[in-house]
mmCIF file with all atom_site columns, C-alpha atoms in Angstrom:
data_model
loop_
_atom_site.group_PDB
_atom_site.id
_atom_site.type_symbol
_atom_site.label_atom_id
_atom_site.label_alt_id
_atom_site.label_comp_id
_atom_site.label_asym_id
_atom_site.label_entity_id
_atom_site.label_seq_id
_atom_site.pdbx_PDB_ins_code
_atom_site.Cartn_x
_atom_site.Cartn_y
_atom_site.Cartn_z
_atom_site.occupancy
_atom_site.B_iso_or_equiv
_atom_site.pdbx_formal_charge
_atom_site.auth_seq_id
_atom_site.auth_comp_id
_atom_site.auth_asym_id
_atom_site.auth_atom_id
_atom_site.pdbx_PDB_model_num
ATOM 1  C CA . MET A 1 1  ? 31.292 38.321 27.436 1.00 0.00 ? 1  MET A CA 1
ATOM 2  C CA . PHE A 1 2  ? 29.731 35.657 25.198 1.00 0.00 ? 2  PHE A CA 1
ATOM 3  C CA . VAL A 1 3  ? 31.027 35.755 21.623 1.00 0.00 ? 3  VAL A CA 1
ATOM 4  C CA . PRO A 1 4  ? 29.805 32.820 19.522 1.00 0.00 ? 4  PRO A CA 1
ATOM 5  C CA . ASP A 1 5  ? 31.914 31.422 16.705 1.00 0.00 ? 5  ASP A CA 1
ATOM 6  C CA . VAL A 1 6  ? 28.920 30.013 14.845 1.00 0.00 ? 6  VAL A CA 1
ATOM 7  C CA . ALA A 1 7  ? 25.283 31.098 14.731 1.00 0.00 ? 7  ALA A CA 1
ATOM 8  C CA . ILE A 1 8  ? 22.925 28.221 13.964 1.00 0.00 ? 8  ILE A CA 1
ATOM 9  C CA . PRO A 1 9  ? 19.440 29.049 12.667 1.00 0.00 ? 9  PRO A CA 1
ATOM 10 C CA . TRP A 1 10 ? 17.077 27.352 15.131 1.00 0.00 ? 10 TRP A CA 1
ATOM 11 C CA . PHE A 1 11 ? 13.370 26.806 14.585 1.00 0.00 ? 11 PHE A CA 1
ATOM 12 C CA . ASP A 1 12 ? 10.289 26.028 16.637 1.00 0.00 ? 12 ASP A CA 1
ATOM 13 C CA . ARG A 1 13 ? 8.307  22.929 15.768 1.00 0.00 ? 13 ARG A CA 1
ATOM 14 C CA . GLU A 1 14 ? 5.242  25.036 14.938 1.00 0.00 ? 14 GLU A CA 1
ATOM 15 C CA . ASP A 1 15 ? 7.175  27.214 12.477 1.00 0.00 ? 15 ASP A CA 1
ATOM 16 C CA . TYR A 1 16 ? 9.367  24.595 10.793 1.00 0.00 ? 16 TYR A CA 1
ATOM 17 C CA . ASP A 1 17 ? 7.089  23.929 7.802  1.00 0.00 ? 17 ASP A CA 1
ATOM 18 C CA . ALA A 1 18 ? 6.673  27.665 7.117  1.00 0.00 ? 18 ALA A CA 1
ATOM 19 C CA . ILE A 1 19 ? 10.451 28.131 7.064  1.00 0.00 ? 19 ILE A CA 1
ATOM 20 C CA . ARG A 1 20 ? 10.847 25.108 4.782  1.00 0.00 ? 20 ARG A CA 1
ATOM 21 C CA . ARG A 1 21 ? 8.299  26.533 2.338  1.00 0.00 ? 21 ARG A CA 1
ATOM 22 C CA . SER A 1 22 ? 9.892  29.971 2.252  1.00 0.00 ? 22 SER A CA 1
ATOM 23 C CA . VAL A 1 23 ? 13.587 29.058 1.926  1.00 0.00 ? 23 VAL A CA 1
ATOM 24 C CA . HIS A 1 24 ? 13.685 27.058 -1.304 1.00 0.00 ? 24 HIS A CA 1
ATOM 25 C CA . ASP A 1 25 ? 17.416 26.821 -1.952 1.00 0.00 ? 25 ASP A CA 1
ATOM 26 C CA . ARG A 1 26 ? 18.239 24.930 1.220  1.00 0.00 ? 26 ARG A CA 1
ATOM 27 C CA . ARG A 1 27 ? 18.082 21.180 1.682  1.00 0.00 ? 27 ARG A CA 1
ATOM 28 C CA . TRP A 1 28 ? 15.568 20.416 4.434  1.00 0.00 ? 28 TRP A CA 1
ATOM 29 C CA . ARG A 1 29 ? 14.726 17.312 6.421  1.00 0.00 ? 29 ARG A CA 1
ATOM 30 C CA . ASP A 1 30 ? 11.165 16.062 5.981  1.00 0.00 ? 30 ASP A CA 1
ATOM 31 C CA . THR A 1 31 ? 10.200 16.363 9.623  1.00 0.00 ? 31 THR A CA 1
ATOM 32 C CA . TYR A 1 32 ? 10.988 18.742 12.438 1.00 0.00 ? 32 TYR A CA 1
ATOM 33 C CA . GLU A 1 33 ? 12.205 15.816 14.548 1.00 0.00 ? 33 GLU A CA 1
ATOM 34 C CA . ASP A 1 34 ? 14.738 14.803 11.883 1.00 0.00 ? 34 ASP A CA 1
ATOM 35 C CA . TRP A 1 35 ? 15.889 18.406 11.470 1.00 0.00 ? 35 TRP A CA 1
ATOM 36 C CA . LEU A 1 36 ? 16.223 18.837 15.246 1.00 0.00 ? 36 LEU A CA 1
ATOM 37 C CA . GLU A 1 37 ? 18.296 15.675 15.573 1.00 0.00 ? 37 GLU A CA 1
ATOM 38 C CA . ASP A 1 38 ? 20.627 16.836 12.778 1.00 0.00 ? 38 ASP A CA 1
ATOM 39 C CA . ALA A 1 39 ? 20.882 20.375 14.176 1.00 0.00 ? 39 ALA A CA 1
ATOM 40 C CA . GLN A 1 40 ? 21.700 19.143 17.670 1.00 0.00 ? 40 GLN A CA 1
ATOM 41 C CA . GLN A 1 41 ? 24.309 16.770 16.279 1.00 0.00 ? 41 GLN A CA 1
ATOM 42 C CA . ALA A 1 42 ? 25.862 19.565 14.201 1.00 0.00 ? 42 ALA A CA 1
ATOM 43 C CA . ALA A 1 43 ? 25.998 21.861 17.246 1.00 0.00 ? 43 ALA A CA 1
ATOM 44 C CA . ARG A 1 44 ? 27.632 19.130 19.361 1.00 0.00 ? 44 ARG A CA 1
ATOM 45 C CA . GLY A 1 45 ? 30.174 18.488 16.606 1.00 0.00 ? 45 GLY A CA 1
ATOM 46 C CA . LEU A 1 46 ? 31.124 22.155 16.410 1.00 0.00 ? 46 LEU A CA 1
ATOM 47 C CA . GLU A 1 47 ? 31.341 22.427 20.182 1.00 0.00 ? 47 GLU A CA 1
ATOM 48 C CA . ALA A 1 48 ? 33.518 19.301 20.326 1.00 0.00 ? 48 ALA A CA 1
ATOM 49 C CA . LYS A 1 49 ? 35.941 21.136 18.021 1.00 0.00 ? 49 LYS A CA 1
ATOM 50 C CA . GLY A 1 50 ? 36.144 23.962 20.559 1.00 0.00 ? 50 GLY A CA 1
ATOM 51 C CA . LEU A 1 51 ? 33.765 26.363 18.808 1.00 0.00 ? 51 LEU A CA 1
ATOM 52 C CA . THR A 1 52 ? 31.031 28.201 20.654 1.00 0.00 ? 52 THR A CA 1
ATOM 53 C CA . THR A 1 53 ? 27.588 28.088 19.091 1.00 0.00 ? 53 THR A CA 1
ATOM 54 C CA . TYR A 1 54 ? 24.522 30.286 19.340 1.00 0.00 ? 54 TYR A CA 1
ATOM 55 C CA . ARG A 1 55 ? 21.102 28.897 18.577 1.00 0.00 ? 55 ARG A CA 1
ATOM 56 C CA . ALA A 1 56 ? 19.492 31.807 16.751 1.00 0.00 ? 56 ALA A CA 1
ATOM 57 C CA . HIS A 1 57 ? 15.744 31.313 17.135 1.00 0.00 ? 57 HIS A CA 1
ATOM 58 C CA . VAL A 1 58 ? 14.272 32.243 13.761 1.00 0.00 ? 58 VAL A CA 1
ATOM 59 C CA . HIS A 1 59 ? 10.556 32.843 13.258 1.00 0.00 ? 59 HIS A CA 1
ATOM 60 C CA . SER A 1 60 ? 9.332  32.767 9.665  1.00 0.00 ? 60 SER A CA 1
ATOM 61 C CA . ASP A 1 61 ? 7.369  36.045 9.756  1.00 0.00 ? 61 ASP A CA 1
ATOM 62 C CA . THR A 1 62 ? 10.167 37.981 11.472 1.00 0.00 ? 62 THR A CA 1
ATOM 63 C CA . PHE A 1 63 ? 12.667 36.562 8.988  1.00 0.00 ? 63 PHE A CA 1
ATOM 64 C CA . ALA A 1 64 ? 10.453 37.525 6.017  1.00 0.00 ? 64 ALA A CA 1
ATOM 65 C CA . ILE A 1 65 ? 10.081 41.080 7.345  1.00 0.00 ? 65 ILE A CA 1
ATOM 66 C CA . TRP A 1 66 ? 13.847 41.342 7.900  1.00 0.00 ? 66 TRP A CA 1
ATOM 67 C CA . CYS A 1 67 ? 14.479 40.177 4.325  1.00 0.00 ? 67 CYS A CA 1
ATOM 68 C CA . LYS A 1 68 ? 12.092 42.826 3.014  1.00 0.00 ? 68 LYS A CA 1
ATOM 69 C CA . LEU A 1 69 ? 13.626 45.585 5.144  1.00 0.00 ? 69 LEU A CA 1
ATOM 70 C CA . THR A 1 70 ? 17.171 44.635 4.133  1.00 0.00 ? 70 THR A CA 1
ATOM 71 C CA . GLU A 1 71 ? 16.163 44.114 0.480  1.00 0.00 ? 71 GLU A CA 1
ATOM 72 C CA . ARG A 1 72 ? 17.310 40.487 0.462  1.00 0.00 ? 72 ARG A CA 1
ATOM 73 C CA . GLU A 1 73 ? 15.819 37.495 -1.245 1.00 0.00 ? 73 GLU A CA 1
ATOM 74 C CA . ILE A 1 74 ? 14.448 34.869 1.093  1.00 0.00 ? 74 ILE A CA 1
ATOM 75 C CA . ASN A 1 75 ? 17.104 32.181 0.743  1.00 0.00 ? 75 ASN A CA 1
ATOM 76 C CA . GLY A 1 76 ? 19.721 30.220 2.643  1.00 0.00 ? 76 GLY A CA 1
ATOM 77 C CA . ALA A 1 77 ? 22.302 33.006 2.527  1.00 0.00 ? 77 ALA A CA 1
ATOM 78 C CA . ALA A 1 78 ? 19.800 35.443 4.027  1.00 0.00 ? 78 ALA A CA 1
ATOM 79 C CA . LEU A 1 79 ? 18.872 32.899 6.686  1.00 0.00 ? 79 LEU A CA 1
ATOM 80 C CA . SER A 1 80 ? 22.524 32.598 7.718  1.00 0.00 ? 80 SER A CA 1
ATOM 81 C CA . ALA A 1 81 ? 22.928 36.387 7.737  1.00 0.00 ? 81 ALA A CA 1
ATOM 82 C CA . PHE A 1 82 ? 19.798 36.749 9.880  1.00 0.00 ? 82 PHE A CA 1
ATOM 83 C CA . ALA A 1 83 ? 21.088 34.138 12.358 1.00 0.00 ? 83 ALA A CA 1
ATOM 84 C CA . ASN A 1 84 ? 24.397 36.010 12.569 1.00 0.00 ? 84 ASN A CA 1
ATOM 85 C CA . GLU A 1 85 ? 22.575 39.268 13.222 1.00 0.00 ? 85 GLU A CA 1
ATOM 86 C CA . LEU A 1 86 ? 20.546 37.643 16.008 1.00 0.00 ? 86 LEU A CA 1
ATOM 87 C CA . ALA A 1 87 ? 23.780 36.317 17.524 1.00 0.00 ? 87 ALA A CA 1
ATOM 88 C CA . GLY A 1 88 ? 25.304 39.793 17.337 1.00 0.00 ? 88 GLY A CA 1
ATOM 89 C CA . LYS A 1 89 ? 22.323 41.290 19.143 1.00 0.00 ? 89 LYS A CA 1
ATOM 90 C CA . ALA A 1 90 ? 22.593 38.633 21.830 1.00 0.00 ? 90 ALA A CA 1
ATOM 91 C CA . GLN A 1 91 ? 26.259 39.533 22.225 1.00 0.00 ? 91 GLN A CA 1
ATOM 92 C CA . VAL A 1 92 ? 25.386 43.222 22.655 1.00 0.00 ? 92 VAL A CA 1
ATOM 93 C CA . ARG A 1 93 ? 22.751 42.376 25.293 1.00 0.00 ? 93 ARG A CA 1
ATOM 94 C CA . SER A 1 94 ? 25.287 40.175 27.074 1.00 0.00 ? 94 SER A CA 1
ATOM 95 C CA . SER A 1 95 ? 27.900 42.936 26.978 1.00 0.00 ? 95 SER A CA 1
ATOM 96 C CA . ALA A 1 96 ? 25.454 45.529 28.298 1.00 0.00 ? 96 ALA A CA 1
ATOM 97 C CA . GLY A 1 97 ? 25.013 43.400 31.407 1.00 0.00 ? 97 GLY A CA 1
ATOM 98 C CA . ASP A 1 98 ? 28.765 43.633 32.028 1.00 0.00 ? 98 ASP A CA 1
ATOM 99 C CA . ILE A 1 99 ? 28.718 47.430 32.248 1.00 0.00 ? 99 ILE A CA 1
#
């Protein structure tokens, strides 16, 4: 069963600017390419320390709807919580295959 230690919010190139505009309290790289390079480096660093990572693919509209449904502000803390929830759902799907 796959149980990640760290969920990393992961974005598509097409959606990166929308996420940047909506999550104001987070420090963002200017371009998707720069963000991707940093994110990949961060994931490799965590994995080198023995942690398992999960790239939680976040889409701006789905994230905004989730924030509304869970009565959260759209911010960095909510983004991390959403990534963790996506990782948890992936874990459940992975576990269901083991049954």
